[in-house]
Amino acid sequence: MDLGWGNPKASKWITNVGLVTSDGLHGPNVMAAEWTYYVSYSPGLISVHITGNSKDLSAKATLENIRATKEFGVSIASDDQNVISSIAGGSAGKNVSKVALLKEYGAEFYKAKHIRPLLVKGAATNAECRVKEMLDVGDHVMIIGEVLDIETDLSKSPLAYSGNKYWKLGQHIEKPPQEILDRISALKAKYSKTK
Ligand SMILES: Cc1cc2nc3c(=O)[nH]c(=O)nc-3n(C[C@H](O)[C@H](O)[C@H](O)COP(=O)(O)O)c2cc1C
């Protein structure tokens, strides 16, 4: 079936926003990608998902840059970077020099250690990635990157995205009271498959 963009039945996911940086045919670029996941601990792998397919001759600037250079940066936007996300996600890198625009707007970038793409200052996490695999998955290309370096600012909270809106993480949910934990333990024992 079709689960097109904006379908209310697909509006209950919560994602983060990856600011995906690249530097290639289209110069330095940044796009917003809510489909940015952490997919392996060891080795550390991150996947980003970009509309198009790996053979697409007129793909997004980010996809073309990454396809040509095999490297990208992922800056997990912090909850004060929603405007940066909207700018990165609101125009095509083939039409607008978004990095220059963002710098003039006041956003700051810094040089990465192992890759050419810049990273976004003030992000919650910044990772440098080398492409391990690119897979066509439906109408997106899944780009799996091996993490070469990662920095996290523990004082920042990641920007949340759900139902096409930005959110701040709210209240931490406390563990249930001991009596409920005890009841769950008893139920685990009752339904154990290894008795
Ligand atoms: C919050 C947000 C999240 C987005 N997530 C994705 C995504 O996961 N994958 C994707 O292909 N496009 C996504 N987009 C759209 C791209 O950011 C947009 O098409 C952008 O212009 C692509 O940049 P480029 O043309 O410079 O490569 C998102 C946009 C916004 C605002």
PDB file of C-alpha atoms and ligand atoms in Angstrom:
ATOM      1  CA  MET A   1       0.000   0.000   0.000  1.00  0.00           C
ATOM      2  CA  ASP A   2       0.942   3.645  -0.287  1.00  0.00           C
ATOM      3  CA  LEU A   3       1.980   5.522   2.866  1.00  0.00           C
ATOM      4  CA  GLY A   4       2.717   8.864   1.245  1.00  0.00           C
ATOM      5  CA  TRP A   5       4.129  11.911   3.028  1.00  0.00           C
ATOM      6  CA  GLY A   6       1.556  13.536   5.308  1.00  0.00           C
ATOM      7  CA  ASN A   7      -0.606  10.393   5.606  1.00  0.00           C
ATOM      8  CA  PRO A   8      -2.180  10.753   9.099  1.00  0.00           C
ATOM      9  CA  LYS A   9      -1.880   6.975   9.596  1.00  0.00           C
ATOM     10  CA  ALA A  10       1.890   7.420   9.558  1.00  0.00           C
ATOM     11  CA  SER A  11       1.897  10.441  11.844  1.00  0.00           C
ATOM     12  CA  LYS A  12       2.630   8.737  15.168  1.00  0.00           C
ATOM     13  CA  TRP A  13       6.318   8.052  14.756  1.00  0.00           C
ATOM     14  CA  ILE A  14       8.761  10.119  16.780  1.00  0.00           C
ATOM     15  CA  THR A  15      12.075  10.813  15.119  1.00  0.00           C
ATOM     16  CA  ASN A  16      15.088  13.035  15.599  1.00  0.00           C
ATOM     17  CA  VAL A  17      16.429  15.367  12.933  1.00  0.00           C
ATOM     18  CA  GLY A  18      19.784  14.583  11.381  1.00  0.00           C
ATOM     19  CA  LEU A  19      21.429  17.568   9.720  1.00  0.00           C
ATOM     20  CA  VAL A  20      23.259  15.641   7.014  1.00  0.00           C
ATOM     21  CA  THR A  21      26.280  17.469   5.668  1.00  0.00           C
ATOM     22  CA  SER A  22      28.075  16.656   2.444  1.00  0.00           C
ATOM     23  CA  ASP A  23      30.570  18.294   0.130  1.00  0.00           C
ATOM     24  CA  GLY A  24      30.932  17.279  -3.488  1.00  0.00           C
ATOM     25  CA  LEU A  25      29.602  18.114  -6.954  1.00  0.00           C
ATOM     26  CA  HIS A  26      27.209  20.622  -5.433  1.00  0.00           C
ATOM     27  CA  GLY A  27      29.661  22.135  -2.971  1.00  0.00           C
ATOM     28  CA  PRO A  28      29.133  22.160   0.798  1.00  0.00           C
ATOM     29  CA  ASN A  29      25.549  21.253   1.601  1.00  0.00           C
ATOM     30  CA  VAL A  30      23.260  20.391   4.478  1.00  0.00           C
ATOM     31  CA  MET A  31      19.844  18.733   4.474  1.00  0.00           C
ATOM     32  CA  ALA A  32      17.416  17.743   7.227  1.00  0.00           C
ATOM     33  CA  ALA A  33      16.726  14.013   7.509  1.00  0.00           C
ATOM     34  CA  GLU A  34      14.362  12.806  10.201  1.00  0.00           C
ATOM     35  CA  TRP A  35      15.067   9.258   9.065  1.00  0.00           C
ATOM     36  CA  THR A  36      18.485   9.139  10.669  1.00  0.00           C
ATOM     37  CA  TYR A  37      19.122   6.111  12.841  1.00  0.00           C
ATOM     38  CA  TYR A  38      21.795   4.532  14.907  1.00  0.00           C
ATOM     39  CA  VAL A  39      21.868   0.949  13.559  1.00  0.00           C
ATOM     40  CA  SER A  40      24.912  -0.885  14.987  1.00  0.00           C
ATOM     41  CA  TYR A  41      27.006  -0.621  18.155  1.00  0.00           C
ATOM     42  CA  SER A  42      30.117  -2.420  17.009  1.00  0.00           C
ATOM     43  CA  PRO A  43      31.072  -1.276  14.511  1.00  0.00           C
ATOM     44  CA  GLY A  44      29.192   1.968  15.111  1.00  0.00           C
ATOM     45  CA  LEU A  45      26.931   2.509  12.107  1.00  0.00           C
ATOM     46  CA  ILE A  46      24.438   5.266  11.344  1.00  0.00           C
ATOM     47  CA  SER A  47      21.911   5.163   8.514  1.00  0.00           C
ATOM     48  CA  VAL A  48      20.299   8.094   6.761  1.00  0.00           C
ATOM     49  CA  HIS A  49      17.484   7.704   4.236  1.00  0.00           C
ATOM     50  CA  ILE A  50      17.146  10.026   1.275  1.00  0.00           C
ATOM     51  CA  THR A  51      14.398  10.010  -1.331  1.00  0.00           C
ATOM     52  CA  GLY A  52      15.507   8.758  -4.732  1.00  0.00           C
ATOM     53  CA  ASN A  53      17.464   5.709  -5.774  1.00  0.00           C
ATOM     54  CA  SER A  54      21.130   5.019  -6.146  1.00  0.00           C
ATOM     55  CA  LYS A  55      21.036   5.296  -9.956  1.00  0.00           C
ATOM     56  CA  ASP A  56      18.831   8.393 -10.032  1.00  0.00           C
ATOM     57  CA  LEU A  57      20.479  10.875 -12.405  1.00  0.00           C
ATOM     58  CA  SER A  58      18.708  13.866 -10.913  1.00  0.00           C
ATOM     59  CA  ALA A  59      18.753  13.025  -7.233  1.00  0.00           C
ATOM     60  CA  LYS A  60      18.884  15.399  -4.276  1.00  0.00           C
ATOM     61  CA  ALA A  61      22.168  17.314  -3.989  1.00  0.00           C
ATOM     62  CA  THR A  62      22.960  15.444  -0.757  1.00  0.00           C
ATOM     63  CA  LEU A  63      22.554  12.056  -2.419  1.00  0.00           C
ATOM     64  CA  GLU A  64      24.684  13.078  -5.394  1.00  0.00           C
ATOM     65  CA  ASN A  65      27.373  14.535  -3.119  1.00  0.00           C
ATOM     66  CA  ILE A  66      27.514  11.421  -0.947  1.00  0.00           C
ATOM     67  CA  ARG A  67      27.405   9.064  -3.927  1.00  0.00           C
ATOM     68  CA  ALA A  68      30.462  10.824  -5.375  1.00  0.00           C
ATOM     69  CA  THR A  69      32.508  11.294  -2.191  1.00  0.00           C
ATOM     70  CA  LYS A  70      31.415   8.343  -0.007  1.00  0.00           C
ATOM     71  CA  GLU A  71      31.419  10.460   3.135  1.00  0.00           C
ATOM     72  CA  PHE A  72      28.984  12.576   5.125  1.00  0.00           C
ATOM     73  CA  GLY A  73      28.449  14.222   8.477  1.00  0.00           C
ATOM     74  CA  VAL A  74      25.444  13.757  10.761  1.00  0.00           C
ATOM     75  CA  SER A  75      24.643  16.507  13.237  1.00  0.00           C
ATOM     76  CA  ILE A  76      21.707  15.487  15.421  1.00  0.00           C
ATOM     77  CA  ALA A  77      19.886  18.800  15.784  1.00  0.00           C
ATOM     78  CA  SER A  78      19.432  20.068  19.322  1.00  0.00           C
ATOM     79  CA  ASP A  79      16.089  21.460  20.420  1.00  0.00           C
ATOM     80  CA  ASP A  80      17.183  25.042  19.733  1.00  0.00           C
ATOM     81  CA  GLN A  81      18.048  24.216  16.094  1.00  0.00           C
ATOM     82  CA  ASN A  82      14.554  23.901  14.625  1.00  0.00           C
ATOM     83  CA  VAL A  83      15.065  26.925  12.371  1.00  0.00           C
ATOM     84  CA  ILE A  84      18.340  25.480  11.064  1.00  0.00           C
ATOM     85  CA  SER A  85      16.458  22.252  10.356  1.00  0.00           C
ATOM     86  CA  SER A  86      13.705  24.101   8.489  1.00  0.00           C
ATOM     87  CA  ILE A  87      16.245  25.947   6.350  1.00  0.00           C
ATOM     88  CA  ALA A  88      18.248  22.766   5.658  1.00  0.00           C
ATOM     89  CA  GLY A  89      15.049  20.896   4.808  1.00  0.00           C
ATOM     90  CA  GLY A  90      13.215  23.707   3.048  1.00  0.00           C
ATOM     91  CA  SER A  91      15.249  24.225  -0.095  1.00  0.00           C
ATOM     92  CA  ALA A  92      17.265  22.132  -2.503  1.00  0.00           C
ATOM     93  CA  GLY A  93      21.049  22.284  -2.417  1.00  0.00           C
ATOM     94  CA  LYS A  94      21.020  22.403  -6.225  1.00  0.00           C
ATOM     95  CA  ASN A  95      19.222  25.770  -6.034  1.00  0.00           C
ATOM     96  CA  VAL A  96      20.435  27.392  -2.814  1.00  0.00           C
ATOM     97  CA  SER A  97      23.848  27.572  -1.106  1.00  0.00           C
ATOM     98  CA  LYS A  98      22.351  26.581   2.224  1.00  0.00           C
ATOM     99  CA  VAL A  99      25.625  26.496   4.150  1.00  0.00           C
ATOM    100  CA  ALA A 100      26.404  30.107   3.120  1.00  0.00           C
ATOM    101  CA  LEU A 101      22.815  31.135   3.869  1.00  0.00           C
ATOM    102  CA  LEU A 102      22.921  29.492   7.289  1.00  0.00           C
ATOM    103  CA  LYS A 103      26.274  31.092   8.140  1.00  0.00           C
ATOM    104  CA  GLU A 104      24.855  34.514   7.328  1.00  0.00           C
ATOM    105  CA  TYR A 105      21.749  33.668   9.362  1.00  0.00           C
ATOM    106  CA  GLY A 106      24.030  33.006  12.338  1.00  0.00           C
ATOM    107  CA  ALA A 107      24.516  29.251  12.361  1.00  0.00           C
ATOM    108  CA  GLU A 108      28.065  28.068  12.871  1.00  0.00           C
ATOM    109  CA  PHE A 109      29.893  25.150  11.298  1.00  0.00           C
ATOM    110  CA  TYR A 110      33.272  23.615  12.084  1.00  0.00           C
ATOM    111  CA  LYS A 111      35.770  21.429  10.277  1.00  0.00           C
ATOM    112  CA  ALA A 112      35.576  17.684  10.850  1.00  0.00           C
ATOM    113  CA  LYS A 113      38.675  15.600  11.649  1.00  0.00           C
ATOM    114  CA  HIS A 114      38.362  12.844   9.050  1.00  0.00           C
ATOM    115  CA  ILE A 115      35.905  14.042   6.400  1.00  0.00           C
ATOM    116  CA  ARG A 116      35.537  17.093   4.184  1.00  0.00           C
ATOM    117  CA  PRO A 117      31.910  18.005   5.032  1.00  0.00           C
ATOM    118  CA  LEU A 118      31.547  20.558   7.796  1.00  0.00           C
ATOM    119  CA  LEU A 119      29.665  19.769  11.010  1.00  0.00           C
ATOM    120  CA  VAL A 120      27.033  21.950  12.661  1.00  0.00           C
ATOM    121  CA  LYS A 121      28.098  23.672  15.865  1.00  0.00           C
ATOM    122  CA  GLY A 122      25.654  23.416  18.755  1.00  0.00           C
ATOM    123  CA  ALA A 123      24.179  20.090  17.628  1.00  0.00           C
ATOM    124  CA  ALA A 124      23.462  17.465  20.293  1.00  0.00           C
ATOM    125  CA  THR A 125      25.712  14.934  18.537  1.00  0.00           C
ATOM    126  CA  ASN A 126      28.113  15.257  15.638  1.00  0.00           C
ATOM    127  CA  ALA A 127      29.290  12.175  13.766  1.00  0.00           C
ATOM    128  CA  GLU A 128      31.713  11.778  10.883  1.00  0.00           C
ATOM    129  CA  CYS A 129      30.781   8.893   8.595  1.00  0.00           C
ATOM    130  CA  ARG A 130      32.279   6.960   5.701  1.00  0.00           C
ATOM    131  CA  VAL A 131      29.794   5.164   3.428  1.00  0.00           C
ATOM    132  CA  LYS A 132      29.715   1.429   4.026  1.00  0.00           C
ATOM    133  CA  GLU A 133      26.687   0.620   1.912  1.00  0.00           C
ATOM    134  CA  MET A 134      23.965   2.277  -0.160  1.00  0.00           C
ATOM    135  CA  LEU A 135      20.757   0.305  -0.600  1.00  0.00           C
ATOM    136  CA  ASP A 136      17.653   1.147  -2.600  1.00  0.00           C
ATOM    137  CA  VAL A 137      14.758   0.651  -0.189  1.00  0.00           C
ATOM    138  CA  GLY A 138      11.360   1.551  -1.688  1.00  0.00           C
ATOM    139  CA  ASP A 139      11.450   5.221  -2.617  1.00  0.00           C
ATOM    140  CA  HIS A 140      14.500   6.032  -0.454  1.00  0.00           C
ATOM    141  CA  VAL A 141      18.185   5.225  -0.553  1.00  0.00           C
ATOM    142  CA  MET A 142      19.402   3.864   2.754  1.00  0.00           C
ATOM    143  CA  ILE A 143      22.937   5.119   3.251  1.00  0.00           C
ATOM    144  CA  ILE A 144      24.789   3.254   5.963  1.00  0.00           C
ATOM    145  CA  GLY A 145      27.804   5.090   7.288  1.00  0.00           C
ATOM    146  CA  GLU A 146      30.608   3.779   9.440  1.00  0.00           C
ATOM    147  CA  VAL A 147      31.238   6.244  12.253  1.00  0.00           C
ATOM    148  CA  LEU A 148      34.833   7.520  12.155  1.00  0.00           C
ATOM    149  CA  ASP A 149      34.437  10.000  14.967  1.00  0.00           C
ATOM    150  CA  ILE A 150      31.581  11.166  17.193  1.00  0.00           C
ATOM    151  CA  GLU A 151      31.118  13.946  19.719  1.00  0.00           C
ATOM    152  CA  THR A 152      28.108  14.467  21.962  1.00  0.00           C
ATOM    153  CA  ASP A 153      27.212  17.507  24.036  1.00  0.00           C
ATOM    154  CA  LEU A 154      25.532  15.990  27.086  1.00  0.00           C
ATOM    155  CA  SER A 155      24.060  19.373  28.027  1.00  0.00           C
ATOM    156  CA  LYS A 156      21.931  19.454  24.847  1.00  0.00           C
ATOM    157  CA  SER A 157      18.599  17.746  24.197  1.00  0.00           C
ATOM    158  CA  PRO A 158      17.844  16.409  20.751  1.00  0.00           C
ATOM    159  CA  LEU A 159      15.092  18.058  18.709  1.00  0.00           C
ATOM    160  CA  ALA A 160      12.116  15.705  18.371  1.00  0.00           C
ATOM    161  CA  TYR A 161       9.939  15.515  15.262  1.00  0.00           C
ATOM    162  CA  SER A 162       6.471  13.966  15.118  1.00  0.00           C
ATOM    163  CA  GLY A 163       3.348  14.593  13.032  1.00  0.00           C
ATOM    164  CA  ASN A 164       5.321  17.055  10.866  1.00  0.00           C
ATOM    165  CA  LYS A 165       5.993  19.268  13.888  1.00  0.00           C
ATOM    166  CA  TYR A 166       9.017  19.944  16.068  1.00  0.00           C
ATOM    167  CA  TRP A 167       8.864  19.087  19.762  1.00  0.00           C
ATOM    168  CA  LYS A 168      11.024  19.395  22.855  1.00  0.00           C
ATOM    169  CA  LEU A 169      11.451  16.221  24.898  1.00  0.00           C
ATOM    170  CA  GLY A 170       9.107  16.492  27.862  1.00  0.00           C
ATOM    171  CA  GLN A 171       9.007  14.864  31.238  1.00  0.00           C
ATOM    172  CA  HIS A 172      11.057  11.760  31.970  1.00  0.00           C
ATOM    173  CA  ILE A 173       8.730   8.868  32.913  1.00  0.00           C
ATOM    174  CA  GLU A 174       9.748   7.379  36.268  1.00  0.00           C
ATOM    175  CA  LYS A 175       9.958   3.609  36.803  1.00  0.00           C
ATOM    176  CA  PRO A 176       6.706   2.116  38.157  1.00  0.00           C
ATOM    177  CA  PRO A 177       6.483   1.541  41.941  1.00  0.00           C
ATOM    178  CA  GLN A 178       8.148  -1.541  43.476  1.00  0.00           C
ATOM    179  CA  GLU A 179       4.841  -3.427  43.847  1.00  0.00           C
ATOM    180  CA  ILE A 180       4.313  -3.257  40.068  1.00  0.00           C
ATOM    181  CA  LEU A 181       7.936  -4.297  39.407  1.00  0.00           C
ATOM    182  CA  ASP A 182       7.417  -7.258  41.798  1.00  0.00           C
ATOM    183  CA  ARG A 183       4.230  -8.239  39.982  1.00  0.00           C
ATOM    184  CA  ILE A 184       6.049  -8.147  36.612  1.00  0.00           C
ATOM    185  CA  SER A 185       8.828 -10.361  38.065  1.00  0.00           C
ATOM    186  CA  ALA A 186       6.213 -12.835  39.284  1.00  0.00           C
ATOM    187  CA  LEU A 187       4.536 -12.866  35.869  1.00  0.00           C
ATOM    188  CA  LYS A 188       7.921 -13.416  34.163  1.00  0.00           C
ATOM    189  CA  ALA A 189       8.521 -16.399  36.447  1.00  0.00           C
ATOM    190  CA  LYS A 190       5.008 -17.750  35.775  1.00  0.00           C
ATOM    191  CA  TYR A 191       5.410 -17.507  31.990  1.00  0.00           C
ATOM    192  CA  SER A 192       9.087 -18.455  31.830  1.00  0.00           C
ATOM    193  CA  LYS A 193       9.968 -20.879  29.001  1.00  0.00           C
ATOM    194  CA  THR A 194      12.993 -22.206  30.872  1.00  0.00           C
ATOM    195  CA  LYS A 195      11.342 -23.594  34.024  1.00  0.00           C
TER     196      LYS A 195
HETATM  197  C1  LIG B   1      12.284  18.108   9.560  1.00  0.00           C
HETATM  198  C2  LIG B   1      12.573  17.575   8.174  1.00  0.00           C
HETATM  199  C3  LIG B   1      12.908  16.239   8.014  1.00  0.00           C
HETATM  200  C4  LIG B   1      13.200  15.709   6.742  1.00  0.00           C
HETATM  201  N1  LIG B   1      13.557  14.395   6.637  1.00  0.00           N
HETATM  202  C5  LIG B   1      13.904  13.891   5.411  1.00  0.00           C
HETATM  203  C6  LIG B   1      14.388  12.541   5.295  1.00  0.00           C
HETATM  204  O1  LIG B   1      14.511  11.801   6.274  1.00  0.00           O
HETATM  205  N2  LIG B   1      14.731  12.114   4.056  1.00  0.00           N
HETATM  206  C7  LIG B   1      14.617  12.906   2.940  1.00  0.00           C
HETATM  207  O2  LIG B   1      14.932  12.442   1.824  1.00  0.00           O
HETATM  208  N3  LIG B   1      14.177  14.184   3.040  1.00  0.00           N
HETATM  209  C8  LIG B   1      13.849  14.699   4.232  1.00  0.00           C
HETATM  210  N4  LIG B   1      13.446  16.005   4.353  1.00  0.00           N
HETATM  211  C9  LIG B   1      13.431  16.847   3.151  1.00  0.00           C
HETATM  212  C10 LIG B   1      14.845  17.278   2.745  1.00  0.00           C
HETATM  213  O3  LIG B   1      15.534  17.865   3.836  1.00  0.00           O
HETATM  214  C11 LIG B   1      14.727  18.279   1.589  1.00  0.00           C
HETATM  215  O4  LIG B   1      14.217  17.620   0.448  1.00  0.00           O
HETATM  216  C12 LIG B   1      16.047  18.962   1.281  1.00  0.00           C
HETATM  217  O5  LIG B   1      15.777  20.041   0.436  1.00  0.00           O
HETATM  218  C13 LIG B   1      17.046  18.059   0.616  1.00  0.00           C
HETATM  219  O6  LIG B   1      18.258  18.750   0.537  1.00  0.00           O
HETATM  220  P1  LIG B   1      19.180  18.762  -0.750  1.00  0.00           P
HETATM  221  O7  LIG B   1      18.273  18.916  -1.946  1.00  0.00           O
HETATM  222  O8  LIG B   1      20.040  19.946  -0.516  1.00  0.00           O
HETATM  223  O9  LIG B   1      19.928  17.477  -0.770  1.00  0.00           O
HETATM  224  C14 LIG B   1      13.140  16.552   5.604  1.00  0.00           C
HETATM  225  C15 LIG B   1      12.787  17.906   5.766  1.00  0.00           C
HETATM  226  C16 LIG B   1      12.522  18.409   7.037  1.00  0.00           C
HETATM  227  C17 LIG B   1      12.177  19.870   7.201  1.00  0.00           C
END
